[in-house]
mmCIF file of C-alpha atoms in Angstrom:
data_model
loop_
_atom_site.group_PDB
_atom_site.id
_atom_site.type_symbol
_atom_site.label_atom_id
_atom_site.label_comp_id
_atom_site.label_asym_id
_atom_site.label_seq_id
_atom_site.Cartn_x
_atom_site.Cartn_y
_atom_site.Cartn_z
ATOM 1 C CA UNK A 1 112.809 116.172 90.988
ATOM 2 C CA UNK A 2 109.234 115.595 92.088
ATOM 3 C CA UNK A 3 106.222 113.648 90.955
ATOM 4 C CA UNK A 4 102.780 114.969 90.056
ATOM 5 C CA UNK A 5 99.533 113.342 91.188
ATOM 6 C CA UNK A 6 97.503 112.616 88.053
ATOM 7 C CA UNK A 7 94.545 110.483 89.127
ATOM 8 C CA UNK A 8 92.673 108.735 91.875
ATOM 9 C CA UNK A 9 92.606 104.983 91.356
ATOM 10 C CA UNK A 10 89.420 103.194 92.512
ATOM 11 C CA UNK A 11 89.155 99.404 92.430
ATOM 12 C CA UNK A 12 85.779 97.920 91.461
ATOM 13 C CA UNK A 13 84.109 94.645 90.577
ATOM 14 C CA UNK A 14 82.218 96.458 87.796
ATOM 15 C CA UNK A 15 84.482 99.238 86.602
ATOM 16 C CA UNK A 16 82.045 100.401 83.934
ATOM 17 C CA UNK A 17 79.156 100.863 86.377
ATOM 18 C CA UNK A 18 81.280 102.551 89.034
ATOM 19 C CA UNK A 19 82.861 104.741 86.379
ATOM 20 C CA UNK A 20 79.434 105.821 85.126
ATOM 21 C CA UNK A 21 78.389 106.625 88.695
ATOM 22 C CA UNK A 22 81.376 108.890 89.282
ATOM 23 C CA UNK A 23 81.030 110.542 85.893
ATOM 24 C CA UNK A 24 77.407 111.429 86.633
ATOM 25 C CA UNK A 25 78.235 112.384 90.209
ATOM 26 C CA UNK A 26 80.881 114.883 89.138
ATOM 27 C CA UNK A 27 79.279 116.086 85.905
ATOM 28 C CA UNK A 28 82.212 114.606 83.980
ATOM 29 C CA UNK A 29 82.511 111.973 81.253
ATOM 30 C CA UNK A 30 83.510 108.315 81.370
ATOM 31 C CA UNK A 31 86.081 107.109 78.856
ATOM 32 C CA UNK A 32 87.223 103.549 78.196
ATOM 33 C CA UNK A 33 90.692 103.827 76.653
ATOM 34 C CA UNK A 34 91.561 100.260 77.665
ATOM 35 C CA UNK A 35 90.590 97.765 80.350
ATOM 36 C CA UNK A 36 89.746 100.504 82.856
ATOM 37 C CA UNK A 37 87.183 103.314 82.950
ATOM 38 C CA UNK A 38 88.670 106.790 83.216
ATOM 39 C CA UNK A 39 86.507 109.652 84.482
ATOM 40 C CA UNK A 40 87.488 113.190 83.568
ATOM 41 C CA UNK A 41 86.057 116.522 82.440
ATOM 42 C CA UNK A 42 83.821 116.454 79.369
ATOM 43 C CA UNK A 43 85.072 117.488 75.970
ATOM 44 C CA UNK A 44 87.312 114.547 75.147
ATOM 45 C CA UNK A 45 89.915 112.511 76.978
ATOM 46 C CA UNK A 46 92.889 114.590 78.137
ATOM 47 C CA UNK A 47 95.503 112.735 80.177
ATOM 48 C CA UNK A 48 97.162 113.805 82.291
ATOM 49 C CA UNK A 49 94.754 116.651 82.845
ATOM 50 C CA UNK A 50 96.660 119.864 83.664
ATOM 51 C CA UNK A 51 94.233 120.873 86.435
ATOM 52 C CA UNK A 52 91.991 118.144 87.825
ATOM 53 C CA UNK A 53 92.715 114.722 89.233
ATOM 54 C CA UNK A 54 90.842 112.239 87.088
ATOM 55 C CA UNK A 55 89.439 108.983 88.430
ATOM 56 C CA UNK A 56 90.589 105.671 86.988
ATOM 57 C CA UNK A 57 88.268 102.798 87.899
ATOM 58 C CA UNK A 58 90.163 99.520 87.692
ATOM 59 C CA UNK A 59 88.567 96.051 87.599
ATOM 60 C CA UNK A 60 89.461 93.635 90.415
ATOM 61 C CA UNK A 61 87.917 90.269 91.363
ATOM 62 C CA UNK A 62 87.488 90.953 95.090
ATOM 63 C CA UNK A 63 84.657 92.995 96.650
ATOM 64 C CA UNK A 64 85.397 95.774 99.117
ATOM 65 C CA UNK A 65 86.133 94.607 102.658
ATOM 66 C CA UNK A 66 83.815 95.700 105.444
ATOM 67 C CA UNK A 67 86.478 98.017 106.867
ATOM 68 C CA UNK A 68 86.228 101.718 106.066
ATOM 69 C CA UNK A 69 88.592 102.938 103.370
ATOM 70 C CA UNK A 70 91.464 104.988 104.780
ATOM 71 C CA UNK A 71 91.383 107.200 101.653
ATOM 72 C CA UNK A 72 88.234 108.907 100.373
ATOM 73 C CA UNK A 73 86.978 111.820 98.296
ATOM 74 C CA UNK A 74 85.273 114.959 99.597
ATOM 75 C CA UNK A 75 82.903 116.673 97.156
ATOM 76 C CA UNK A 76 82.461 120.451 97.157
ATOM 77 C CA UNK A 77 79.189 122.374 97.194
ATOM 78 C CA UNK A 78 78.403 126.066 96.815
ATOM 79 C CA UNK A 79 75.318 126.442 99.031
ATOM 80 C CA UNK A 80 73.074 124.535 101.425
ATOM 81 C CA UNK A 81 70.593 124.045 98.591
ATOM 82 C CA UNK A 82 73.341 122.704 96.324
ATOM 83 C CA UNK A 83 74.453 120.272 99.028
ATOM 84 C CA UNK A 84 70.910 118.944 99.504
ATOM 85 C CA UNK A 85 70.350 118.675 95.756
ATOM 86 C CA UNK A 86 73.650 116.870 95.231
ATOM 87 C CA UNK A 87 72.968 114.355 98.007
ATOM 88 C CA UNK A 88 69.531 113.607 96.563
ATOM 89 C CA UNK A 89 70.949 113.218 93.055
ATOM 90 C CA UNK A 90 73.738 110.929 94.227
ATOM 91 C CA UNK A 91 71.303 108.705 96.086
ATOM 92 C CA UNK A 92 69.189 108.498 92.939
ATOM 93 C CA UNK A 93 72.323 107.363 91.092
ATOM 94 C CA UNK A 94 72.914 104.530 93.578
ATOM 95 C CA UNK A 95 74.806 106.079 96.494
ATOM 96 C CA UNK A 96 73.765 104.990 99.975
ATOM 97 C CA UNK A 97 74.097 106.687 103.391
ATOM 98 C CA UNK A 98 77.169 105.528 105.325
ATOM 99 C CA UNK A 99 77.862 105.628 109.053
ATOM 100 C CA UNK A 100 81.578 105.834 109.786
ATOM 101 C CA UNK A 101 81.067 107.178 113.282
ATOM 102 C CA UNK A 102 80.819 110.777 112.108
ATOM 103 C CA UNK A 103 78.057 111.735 114.545
ATOM 104 C CA UNK A 104 76.228 115.038 114.083
ATOM 105 C CA UNK A 105 78.216 116.856 111.403
ATOM 106 C CA UNK A 106 77.285 119.379 108.693
ATOM 107 C CA UNK A 107 78.485 117.141 105.889
ATOM 108 C CA UNK A 108 76.863 113.998 104.521
ATOM 109 C CA UNK A 109 78.676 110.664 104.321
ATOM 110 C CA UNK A 110 77.682 108.376 101.458
ATOM 111 C CA UNK A 111 79.060 105.286 99.762
ATOM 112 C CA UNK A 112 79.270 104.661 96.036
ATOM 113 C CA UNK A 113 77.540 101.575 94.526
ATOM 114 C CA UNK A 114 80.406 99.304 95.649
ATOM 115 C CA UNK A 115 80.681 100.740 99.159
ATOM 116 C CA UNK A 116 83.503 103.259 98.804
ATOM 117 C CA UNK A 117 82.825 106.027 101.307
ATOM 118 C CA UNK A 118 82.877 109.699 100.327
ATOM 119 C CA UNK A 119 81.612 112.977 101.776
ATOM 120 C CA UNK A 120 79.407 115.733 100.392
ATOM 121 C CA UNK A 121 80.627 118.797 102.226
ATOM 122 C CA UNK A 122 78.689 121.826 103.353
ATOM 123 C CA UNK A 123 79.820 125.016 101.548
ATOM 124 C CA UNK A 124 83.338 126.051 102.572
ATOM 125 C CA UNK A 125 85.205 129.045 101.195
ATOM 126 C CA UNK A 126 88.461 127.121 100.982
ATOM 127 C CA UNK A 127 86.956 124.807 98.344
ATOM 128 C CA UNK A 128 85.152 127.421 96.268
ATOM 129 C CA UNK A 129 87.483 126.978 93.261
ATOM 130 C CA UNK A 130 88.486 123.321 93.449
ATOM 131 C CA UNK A 131 85.936 121.946 91.034
ATOM 132 C CA UNK A 132 83.615 119.092 92.046
ATOM 133 C CA UNK A 133 86.287 117.237 94.035
ATOM 134 C CA UNK A 134 87.259 119.336 97.040
ATOM 135 C CA UNK A 135 89.887 117.008 98.461
ATOM 136 C CA UNK A 136 91.428 113.571 98.525
ATOM 137 C CA UNK A 137 91.414 112.762 102.241
ATOM 138 C CA UNK A 138 93.797 110.313 103.890
ATOM 139 C CA UNK A 139 93.232 108.960 107.405
ATOM 140 C CA UNK A 140 96.500 108.779 109.316
ATOM 141 C CA UNK A 141 98.097 108.669 112.758
ATOM 142 C CA UNK A 142 100.625 111.467 112.238
ATOM 143 C CA UNK A 143 99.677 114.296 109.833
ATOM 144 C CA UNK A 144 103.010 116.062 110.391
ATOM 145 C CA UNK A 145 105.007 113.008 109.324
ATOM 146 C CA UNK A 146 102.736 112.435 106.345
ATOM 147 C CA UNK A 147 103.138 116.073 105.309
ATOM 148 C CA UNK A 148 106.920 115.673 105.438
ATOM 149 C CA UNK A 149 106.851 112.599 103.212
ATOM 150 C CA UNK A 150 104.279 113.780 100.700
ATOM 151 C CA UNK A 151 105.652 117.319 100.659
ATOM 152 C CA UNK A 152 108.944 115.857 99.381
ATOM 153 C CA UNK A 153 107.348 113.190 97.202
ATOM 154 C CA UNK A 154 105.150 115.406 95.011
ATOM 155 C CA UNK A 155 105.338 118.874 93.509
ATOM 156 C CA UNK A 156 102.395 120.276 95.471
ATOM 157 C CA UNK A 157 102.610 123.138 97.957
ATOM 158 C CA UNK A 158 102.092 122.639 101.680
ATOM 159 C CA UNK A 159 99.218 124.807 102.939
ATOM 160 C CA UNK A 160 98.669 123.731 106.527
ATOM 161 C CA UNK A 161 100.341 121.495 109.079
ATOM 162 C CA UNK A 162 99.071 120.865 112.604
ATOM 163 C CA UNK A 163 98.988 117.891 114.899
ATOM 164 C CA UNK A 164 95.506 117.041 113.634
ATOM 165 C CA UNK A 165 95.651 117.750 109.913
ATOM 166 C CA UNK A 166 97.832 118.768 106.993
ATOM 167 C CA UNK A 167 96.991 119.809 103.451
ATOM 168 C CA UNK A 168 98.743 120.244 100.122
ATOM 169 C CA UNK A 169 97.582 121.620 96.775
ATOM 170 C CA UNK A 170 99.093 122.042 93.339
ATOM 171 C CA UNK A 171 101.549 124.906 93.114
ATOM 172 C CA UNK A 172 99.252 126.546 90.563
ATOM 173 C CA UNK A 173 96.457 126.780 93.137
ATOM 174 C CA UNK A 174 94.044 124.711 91.055
ATOM 175 C CA UNK A 175 92.138 121.489 91.544
ATOM 176 C CA UNK A 176 91.564 119.573 94.777
ATOM 177 C CA UNK A 177 93.554 119.455 97.994
ATOM 178 C CA UNK A 178 95.365 116.429 99.396
ATOM 179 C CA UNK A 179 94.558 116.259 103.094
ATOM 180 C CA UNK A 180 95.872 114.133 105.945
ATOM 181 C CA UNK A 181 93.537 113.868 108.925
ATOM 182 C CA UNK A 182 94.444 112.374 112.298
ATOM 183 C CA UNK A 183 92.008 109.491 112.658
ATOM 184 C CA UNK A 184 91.628 106.707 115.242
ATOM 185 C CA UNK A 185 92.337 103.165 114.202
ATOM 186 C CA UNK A 186 94.969 101.589 112.006
ATOM 187 C CA UNK A 187 95.054 100.395 108.436
ATOM 188 C CA UNK A 188 94.177 96.698 108.295
ATOM 189 C CA UNK A 189 93.342 95.956 104.647
ATOM 190 C CA UNK A 190 94.468 97.322 101.267
ATOM 191 C CA UNK A 191 92.530 100.411 100.259
ATOM 192 C CA UNK A 192 90.167 100.451 97.309
ATOM 193 C CA UNK A 193 91.259 104.044 96.650
ATOM 194 C CA UNK A 194 94.775 105.362 96.079
ATOM 195 C CA UNK A 195 96.747 108.023 94.224
ATOM 196 C CA UNK A 196 98.681 107.466 91.010
ATOM 197 C CA UNK A 197 101.747 109.657 90.450
ATOM 198 C CA UNK A 198 103.571 110.460 87.214
ATOM 199 C CA UNK A 199 107.093 111.740 86.515
ATOM 200 C CA UNK A 200 107.580 114.804 84.355
ATOM 201 C CA UNK A 201 108.867 114.351 80.805
ATOM 202 C CA UNK A 202 112.610 113.870 80.908
ATOM 203 C CA UNK A 203 112.674 112.632 84.493
ATOM 204 C CA UNK A 204 113.888 109.137 85.317
ATOM 205 C CA UNK A 205 111.089 107.026 86.817
ATOM 206 C CA UNK A 206 113.505 104.550 88.424
ATOM 207 C CA UNK A 207 115.396 107.413 90.039
ATOM 208 C CA UNK A 208 112.110 108.832 91.315
ATOM 209 C CA UNK A 209 111.190 105.477 92.837
ATOM 210 C CA UNK A 210 114.594 105.282 94.520
ATOM 211 C CA UNK A 211 114.089 108.806 95.862
ATOM 212 C CA UNK A 212 110.705 107.829 97.319
ATOM 213 C CA UNK A 213 112.274 104.827 99.020
ATOM 214 C CA UNK A 214 114.894 107.093 100.566
ATOM 215 C CA UNK A 215 112.049 109.248 101.936
ATOM 216 C CA UNK A 216 110.402 106.254 103.615
ATOM 217 C CA UNK A 217 108.308 104.547 100.930
ATOM 218 C CA UNK A 218 108.263 100.754 100.815
ATOM 219 C CA UNK A 219 107.881 98.430 97.847
ATOM 220 C CA UNK A 220 104.565 96.627 97.520
ATOM 221 C CA UNK A 221 103.862 93.282 95.866
ATOM 222 C CA UNK A 222 100.161 92.876 95.092
ATOM 223 C CA UNK A 223 100.781 90.131 92.586
ATOM 224 C CA UNK A 224 100.942 92.760 89.860
ATOM 225 C CA UNK A 225 103.665 90.903 87.990
ATOM 226 C CA UNK A 226 105.648 92.598 85.227
ATOM 227 C CA UNK A 227 103.891 95.930 84.773
ATOM 228 C CA UNK A 228 105.122 99.367 83.636
ATOM 229 C CA UNK A 229 104.314 100.999 86.975
ATOM 230 C CA UNK A 230 105.716 100.624 90.488
ATOM 231 C CA UNK A 231 103.552 99.956 93.540
ATOM 232 C CA UNK A 232 104.682 101.473 96.824
ATOM 233 C CA UNK A 233 103.332 102.357 100.252
ATOM 234 C CA UNK A 234 103.893 105.571 102.177
ATOM 235 C CA UNK A 235 105.249 105.512 105.760
ATOM 236 C CA UNK A 236 101.803 104.654 107.172
ATOM 237 C CA UNK A 237 101.094 101.906 104.647
ATOM 238 C CA UNK A 238 98.837 103.737 102.157
ATOM 239 C CA UNK A 239 99.303 102.306 98.700
ATOM 240 C CA UNK A 240 100.198 104.448 95.696
ATOM 241 C CA UNK A 241 101.659 103.871 92.237
ATOM 242 C CA UNK A 242 104.335 105.584 90.163
ATOM 243 C CA UNK A 243 103.249 105.341 86.541
ATOM 244 C CA UNK A 244 105.401 105.176 83.443
ATOM 245 C CA UNK A 245 105.456 108.037 80.966
ATOM 246 C CA UNK A 246 103.594 106.955 77.844
#
């Protein structure tokens, strides 16, 4: 048994506006199938998408805290000119430069209209076929331990594990990477960005949740009440949800 990541969940005061931003940023479309705004490839809503991780922008009443998110997106580019053009276009859409202590680096750090940090990377061969989202990046203290947990939790393949970083990608070699980067500091507030996981048809969601707990996940009460998904945290406290099969 294993779960599949199906989307990146972003909390927002104005889910429609943030959803439109990300749709334009990625060259995708924004769909409103319910009370959230889902961002996925154009051509009609397909969920779960077999290749990409969509973005589900969920309305919440609280603004983002001043603390940097411990989970963020990296966007891929194909050339220096593409990187410069993308940064300019994103700023025109409402992104703002962000200083997270990155110093002099070849990538550009921005924040979306509600302050969620993300990076526009310089061209890298490893991301040449990921699509617009190169990676979902998780700040952590112990990449090896995170790789052990997430390598058992989801059906993605482990690509790299060192003391400073670890990465996984779908077994089919498509879509973005999930990366764990050793980063100073500790998690102090709930993230505005997290992963949503889904069982495969025929699998038992409750059994999957129990399996995650045995791996080191912890239950999480955010006041969500009686909902058809389960909120958990990984061993370093990053929130994620196990969704119900529709």
